[in-house]
CSV table of C-alpha atoms in Angstrom, one decimal:
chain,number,residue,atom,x,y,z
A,1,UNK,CA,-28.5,29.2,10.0
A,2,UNK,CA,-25.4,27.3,9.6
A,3,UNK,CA,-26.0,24.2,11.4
A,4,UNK,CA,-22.5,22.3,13.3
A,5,UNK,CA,-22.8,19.2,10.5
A,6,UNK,CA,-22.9,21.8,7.1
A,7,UNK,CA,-19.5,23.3,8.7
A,8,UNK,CA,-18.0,20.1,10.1
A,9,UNK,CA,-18.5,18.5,6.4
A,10,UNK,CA,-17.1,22.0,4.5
A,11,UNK,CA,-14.3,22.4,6.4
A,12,UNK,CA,-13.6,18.2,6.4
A,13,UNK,CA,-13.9,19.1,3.1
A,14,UNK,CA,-11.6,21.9,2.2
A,15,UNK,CA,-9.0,20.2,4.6
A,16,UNK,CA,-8.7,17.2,2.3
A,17,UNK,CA,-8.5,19.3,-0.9
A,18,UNK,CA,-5.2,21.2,0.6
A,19,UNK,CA,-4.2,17.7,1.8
A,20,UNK,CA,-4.1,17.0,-2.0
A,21,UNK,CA,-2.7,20.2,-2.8
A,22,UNK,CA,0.0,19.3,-0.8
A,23,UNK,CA,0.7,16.4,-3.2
A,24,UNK,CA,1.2,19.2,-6.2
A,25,UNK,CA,3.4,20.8,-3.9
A,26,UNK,CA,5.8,17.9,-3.7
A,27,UNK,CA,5.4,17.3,-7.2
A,28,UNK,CA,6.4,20.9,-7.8
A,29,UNK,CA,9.0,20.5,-6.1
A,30,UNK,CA,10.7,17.1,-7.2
A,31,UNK,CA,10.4,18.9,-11.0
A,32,UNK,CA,12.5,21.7,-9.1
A,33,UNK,CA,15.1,18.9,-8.8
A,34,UNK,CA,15.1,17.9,-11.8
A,35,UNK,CA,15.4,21.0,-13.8
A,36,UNK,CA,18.5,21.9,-12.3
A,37,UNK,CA,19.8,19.3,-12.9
A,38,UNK,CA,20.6,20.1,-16.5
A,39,UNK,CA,22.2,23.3,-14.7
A,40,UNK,CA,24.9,21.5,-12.3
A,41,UNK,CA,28.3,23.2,-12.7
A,42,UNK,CA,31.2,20.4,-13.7
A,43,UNK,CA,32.5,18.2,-11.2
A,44,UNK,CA,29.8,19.7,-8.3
A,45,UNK,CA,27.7,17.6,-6.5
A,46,UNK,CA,24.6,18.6,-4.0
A,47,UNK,CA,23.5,21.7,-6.5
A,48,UNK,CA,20.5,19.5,-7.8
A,49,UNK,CA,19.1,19.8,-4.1
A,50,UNK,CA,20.7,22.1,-2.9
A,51,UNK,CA,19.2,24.2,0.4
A,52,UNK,CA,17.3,20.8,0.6
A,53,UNK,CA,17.3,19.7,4.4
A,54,UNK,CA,16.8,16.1,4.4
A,55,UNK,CA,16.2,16.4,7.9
A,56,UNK,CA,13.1,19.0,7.1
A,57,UNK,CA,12.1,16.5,4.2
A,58,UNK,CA,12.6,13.0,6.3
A,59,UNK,CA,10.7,14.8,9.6
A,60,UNK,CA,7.7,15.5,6.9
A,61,UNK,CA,7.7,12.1,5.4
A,62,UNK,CA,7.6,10.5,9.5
A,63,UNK,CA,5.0,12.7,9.7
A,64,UNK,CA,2.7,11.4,7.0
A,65,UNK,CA,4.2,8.2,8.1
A,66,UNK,CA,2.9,8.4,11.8
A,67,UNK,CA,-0.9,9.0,10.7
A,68,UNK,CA,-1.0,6.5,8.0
A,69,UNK,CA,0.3,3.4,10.1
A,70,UNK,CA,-2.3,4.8,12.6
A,71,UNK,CA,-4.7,4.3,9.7
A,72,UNK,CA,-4.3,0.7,9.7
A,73,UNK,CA,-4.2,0.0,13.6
A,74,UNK,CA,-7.9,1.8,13.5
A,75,UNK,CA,-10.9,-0.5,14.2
A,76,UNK,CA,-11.4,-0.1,10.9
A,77,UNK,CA,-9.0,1.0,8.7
A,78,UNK,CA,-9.8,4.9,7.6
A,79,UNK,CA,-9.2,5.2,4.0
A,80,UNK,CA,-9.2,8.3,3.8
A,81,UNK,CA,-5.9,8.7,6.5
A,82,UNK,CA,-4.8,5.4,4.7
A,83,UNK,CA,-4.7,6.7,1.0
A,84,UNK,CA,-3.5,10.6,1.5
A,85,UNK,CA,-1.1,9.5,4.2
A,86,UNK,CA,0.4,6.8,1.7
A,87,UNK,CA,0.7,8.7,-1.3
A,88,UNK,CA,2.2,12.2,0.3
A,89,UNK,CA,4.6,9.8,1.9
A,90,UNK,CA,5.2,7.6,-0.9
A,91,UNK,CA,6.0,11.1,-2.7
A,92,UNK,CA,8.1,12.1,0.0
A,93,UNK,CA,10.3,9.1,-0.2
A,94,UNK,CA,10.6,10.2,-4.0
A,95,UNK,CA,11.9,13.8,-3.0
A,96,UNK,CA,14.5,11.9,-0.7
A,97,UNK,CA,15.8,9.4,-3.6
A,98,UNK,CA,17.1,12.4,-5.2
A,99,UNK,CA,18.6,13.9,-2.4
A,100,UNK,CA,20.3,10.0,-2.1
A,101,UNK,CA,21.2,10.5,-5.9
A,102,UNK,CA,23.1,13.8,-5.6
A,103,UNK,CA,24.9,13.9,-2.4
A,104,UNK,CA,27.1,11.2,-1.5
A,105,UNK,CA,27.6,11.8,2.4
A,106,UNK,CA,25.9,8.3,4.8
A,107,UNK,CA,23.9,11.5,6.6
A,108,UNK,CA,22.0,12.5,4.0
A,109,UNK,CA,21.5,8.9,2.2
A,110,UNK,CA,20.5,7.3,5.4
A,111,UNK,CA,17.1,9.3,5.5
A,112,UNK,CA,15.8,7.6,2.4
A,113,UNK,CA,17.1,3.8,3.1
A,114,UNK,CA,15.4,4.4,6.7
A,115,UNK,CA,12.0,5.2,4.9
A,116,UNK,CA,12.2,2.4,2.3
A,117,UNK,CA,12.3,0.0,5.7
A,118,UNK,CA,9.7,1.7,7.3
A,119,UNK,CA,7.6,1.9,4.8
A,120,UNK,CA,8.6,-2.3,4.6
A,121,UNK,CA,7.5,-2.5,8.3
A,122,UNK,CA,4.3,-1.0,7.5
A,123,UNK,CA,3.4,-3.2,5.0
A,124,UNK,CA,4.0,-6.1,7.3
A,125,UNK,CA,1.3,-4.3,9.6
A,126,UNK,CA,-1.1,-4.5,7.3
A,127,UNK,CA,-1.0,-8.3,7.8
A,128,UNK,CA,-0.8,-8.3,11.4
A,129,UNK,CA,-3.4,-5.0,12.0
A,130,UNK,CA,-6.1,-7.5,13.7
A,131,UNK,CA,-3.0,-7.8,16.6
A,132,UNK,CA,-2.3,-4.7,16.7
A,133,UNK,CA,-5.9,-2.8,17.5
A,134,UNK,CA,-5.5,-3.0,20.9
A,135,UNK,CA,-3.4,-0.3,20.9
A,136,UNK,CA,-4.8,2.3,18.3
A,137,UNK,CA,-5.8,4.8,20.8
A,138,UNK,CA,-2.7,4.9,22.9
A,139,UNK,CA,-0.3,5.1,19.8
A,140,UNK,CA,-2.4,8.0,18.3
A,141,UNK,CA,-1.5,10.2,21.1
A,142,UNK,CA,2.4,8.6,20.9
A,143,UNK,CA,2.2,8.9,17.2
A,144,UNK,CA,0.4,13.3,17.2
A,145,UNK,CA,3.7,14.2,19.7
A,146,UNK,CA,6.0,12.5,18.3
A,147,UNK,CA,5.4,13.8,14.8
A,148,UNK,CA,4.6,17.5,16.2
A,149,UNK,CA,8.2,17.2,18.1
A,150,UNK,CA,9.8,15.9,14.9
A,151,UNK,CA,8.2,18.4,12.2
A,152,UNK,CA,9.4,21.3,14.8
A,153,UNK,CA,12.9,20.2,14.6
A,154,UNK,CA,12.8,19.4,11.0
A,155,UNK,CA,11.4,23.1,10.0
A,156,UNK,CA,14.6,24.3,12.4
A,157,UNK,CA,17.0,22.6,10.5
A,158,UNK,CA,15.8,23.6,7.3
A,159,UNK,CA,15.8,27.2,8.2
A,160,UNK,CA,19.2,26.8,9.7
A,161,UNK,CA,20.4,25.3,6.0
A,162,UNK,CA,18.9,28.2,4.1
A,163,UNK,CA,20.6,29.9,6.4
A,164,UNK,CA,23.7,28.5,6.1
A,165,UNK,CA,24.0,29.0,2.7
A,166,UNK,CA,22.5,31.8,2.2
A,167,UNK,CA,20.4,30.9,-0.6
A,168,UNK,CA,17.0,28.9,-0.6
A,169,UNK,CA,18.8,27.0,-3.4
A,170,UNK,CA,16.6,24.1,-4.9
A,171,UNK,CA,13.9,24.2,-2.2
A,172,UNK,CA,9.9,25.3,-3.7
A,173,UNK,CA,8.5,28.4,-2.4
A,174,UNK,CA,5.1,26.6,-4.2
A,175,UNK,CA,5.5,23.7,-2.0
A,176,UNK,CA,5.8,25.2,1.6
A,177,UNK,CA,3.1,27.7,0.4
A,178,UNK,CA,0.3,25.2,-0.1
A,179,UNK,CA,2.0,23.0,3.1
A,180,UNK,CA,1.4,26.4,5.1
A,181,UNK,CA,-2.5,26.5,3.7
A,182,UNK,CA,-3.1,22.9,4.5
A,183,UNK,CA,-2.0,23.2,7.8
A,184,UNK,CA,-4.5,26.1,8.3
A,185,UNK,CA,-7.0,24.3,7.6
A,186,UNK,CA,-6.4,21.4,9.4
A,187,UNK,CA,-6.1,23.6,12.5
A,188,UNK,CA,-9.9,25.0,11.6
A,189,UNK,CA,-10.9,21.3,10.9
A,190,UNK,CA,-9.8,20.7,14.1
A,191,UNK,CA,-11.6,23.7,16.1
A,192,UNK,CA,-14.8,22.1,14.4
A,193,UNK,CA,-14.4,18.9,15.4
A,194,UNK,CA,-14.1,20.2,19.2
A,195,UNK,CA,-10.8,20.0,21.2
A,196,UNK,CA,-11.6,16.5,23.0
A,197,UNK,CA,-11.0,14.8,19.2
A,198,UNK,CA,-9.3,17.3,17.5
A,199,UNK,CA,-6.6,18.0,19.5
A,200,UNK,CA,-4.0,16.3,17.7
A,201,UNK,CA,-4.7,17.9,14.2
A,202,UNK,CA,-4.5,21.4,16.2
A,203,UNK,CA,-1.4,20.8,17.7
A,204,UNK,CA,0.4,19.1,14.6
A,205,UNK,CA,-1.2,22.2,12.4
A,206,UNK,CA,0.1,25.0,14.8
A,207,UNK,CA,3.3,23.9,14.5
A,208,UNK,CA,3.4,22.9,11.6
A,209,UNK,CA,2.1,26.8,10.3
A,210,UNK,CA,4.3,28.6,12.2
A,211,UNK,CA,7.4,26.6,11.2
A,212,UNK,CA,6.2,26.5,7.4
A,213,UNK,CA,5.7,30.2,7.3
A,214,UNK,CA,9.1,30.9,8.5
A,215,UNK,CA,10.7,29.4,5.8
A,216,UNK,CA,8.3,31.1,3.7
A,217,UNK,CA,9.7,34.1,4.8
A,218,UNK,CA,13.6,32.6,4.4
A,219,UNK,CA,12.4,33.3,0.4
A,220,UNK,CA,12.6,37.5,0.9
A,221,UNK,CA,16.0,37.4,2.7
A,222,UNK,CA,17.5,35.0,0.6
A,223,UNK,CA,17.9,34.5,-3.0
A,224,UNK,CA,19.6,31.9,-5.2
A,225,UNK,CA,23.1,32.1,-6.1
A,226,UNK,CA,24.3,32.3,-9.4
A,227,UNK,CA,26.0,29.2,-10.9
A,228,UNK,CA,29.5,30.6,-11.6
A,229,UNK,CA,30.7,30.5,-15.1
């Protein structure tokens, strides 16, 4: 018989392995970036990341953002929020450099310049955490809606940009394959965990799916262009 703690601990554990996977996927997709651009047509800017909402990309790295400053404001910080949360956002931030390095609009360099000072701010927390605990479990509800609100938007934008162009461009299939997976699980992780506590990583996860797997499906309607001769 499976007992409630064998099937909290697998799926605790299969959540945090997609969490890493999600890691690759941003890897994936900053080599992506980086192969193309040995491909950029003369004179063209914006083809090394192009498709590339930096809305979608700047609502994901607030996301990982939002649960790893929660990390620290915990009674005791969780290390396992603490280190995922830091390096997927960390990696994040890396994905919007380049967009900073290839397009030369405020708008899209902005998102990378606000990150660098939040992730400042953060840093900062770390030294003051022992004022802040007071208000851990208020701000993790703040911090689970907030982010849900801003990953919907983000996934809207992105889909609107594909759209736009008509082309998926730069942007990794690979990369909002595994985010989609992770997302699952974290939606089963939270089912196990009950609703009371797991609410948040339900909510974030739903949303998170569905808007992940439309994109997915922007991949079968559009394809990239070809650079022209």
């Amino acid at each position: 018989m499976i007992t409630h703690d064998f099937l909290y601990n697998a799926v605790g554990m299969l959540s945090s392995l997609m969490f890493l996977g999600c890691l690759f996927g941003l890897v994936k997709q900053y080599r992506r970036i980086n192969s193309r651009k040995k491909d950029v047509p003369a004179g063209e800017t914006g083809y090394a990341t192009r498709s590339l909402s930096v809305n979608s990309f700047f609502s994901s790295f607030i996301a990982f953002y939002a649960f790893f400053l929660y990390s620290i404001m915990l009674q005791e910080i969780d290390y396992y929020l603490f280190v995922t949360r830091l390096l997927a956002a960390s990696m994040t931030l890396v994905v919007l450099f380049e967009i900073f390095r290839d397009r030369k609009p405020l708008s899209q360099r902005l998102p990378f310049l606000s990150g660098v000072l939040l992730m400042a701010v953060a840093v900062l927390c770390i030294g003051v955490r022992e004022d802040m605990l007071f208000i851990g479990r208020s701000a993790s509800i703040f911090l689970a809606v907030g982010a849900t609100l801003i990953m919907l938007q983000g996934g809207i934008q992105q889909i609107r940009k594909i759209r736009q162009e008509q082309s998926v461009g730069a942007l990794s299939l690979s990369m909002n394959v595994i985010f989609a997976m992770k997302d699952v699980s974290n939606i089963a992780f939270g089912l196990v965990i009950g609703f009371a506590d797991g609410w948040p990583l339900i909510m974030t996860g739903t949303v998170s799916a569905l808007t992940k797997a439309a994109v997915i499906m922007q991949f079968y309607f559009f394809r990239e262009k070809p650079v022209a001769a």
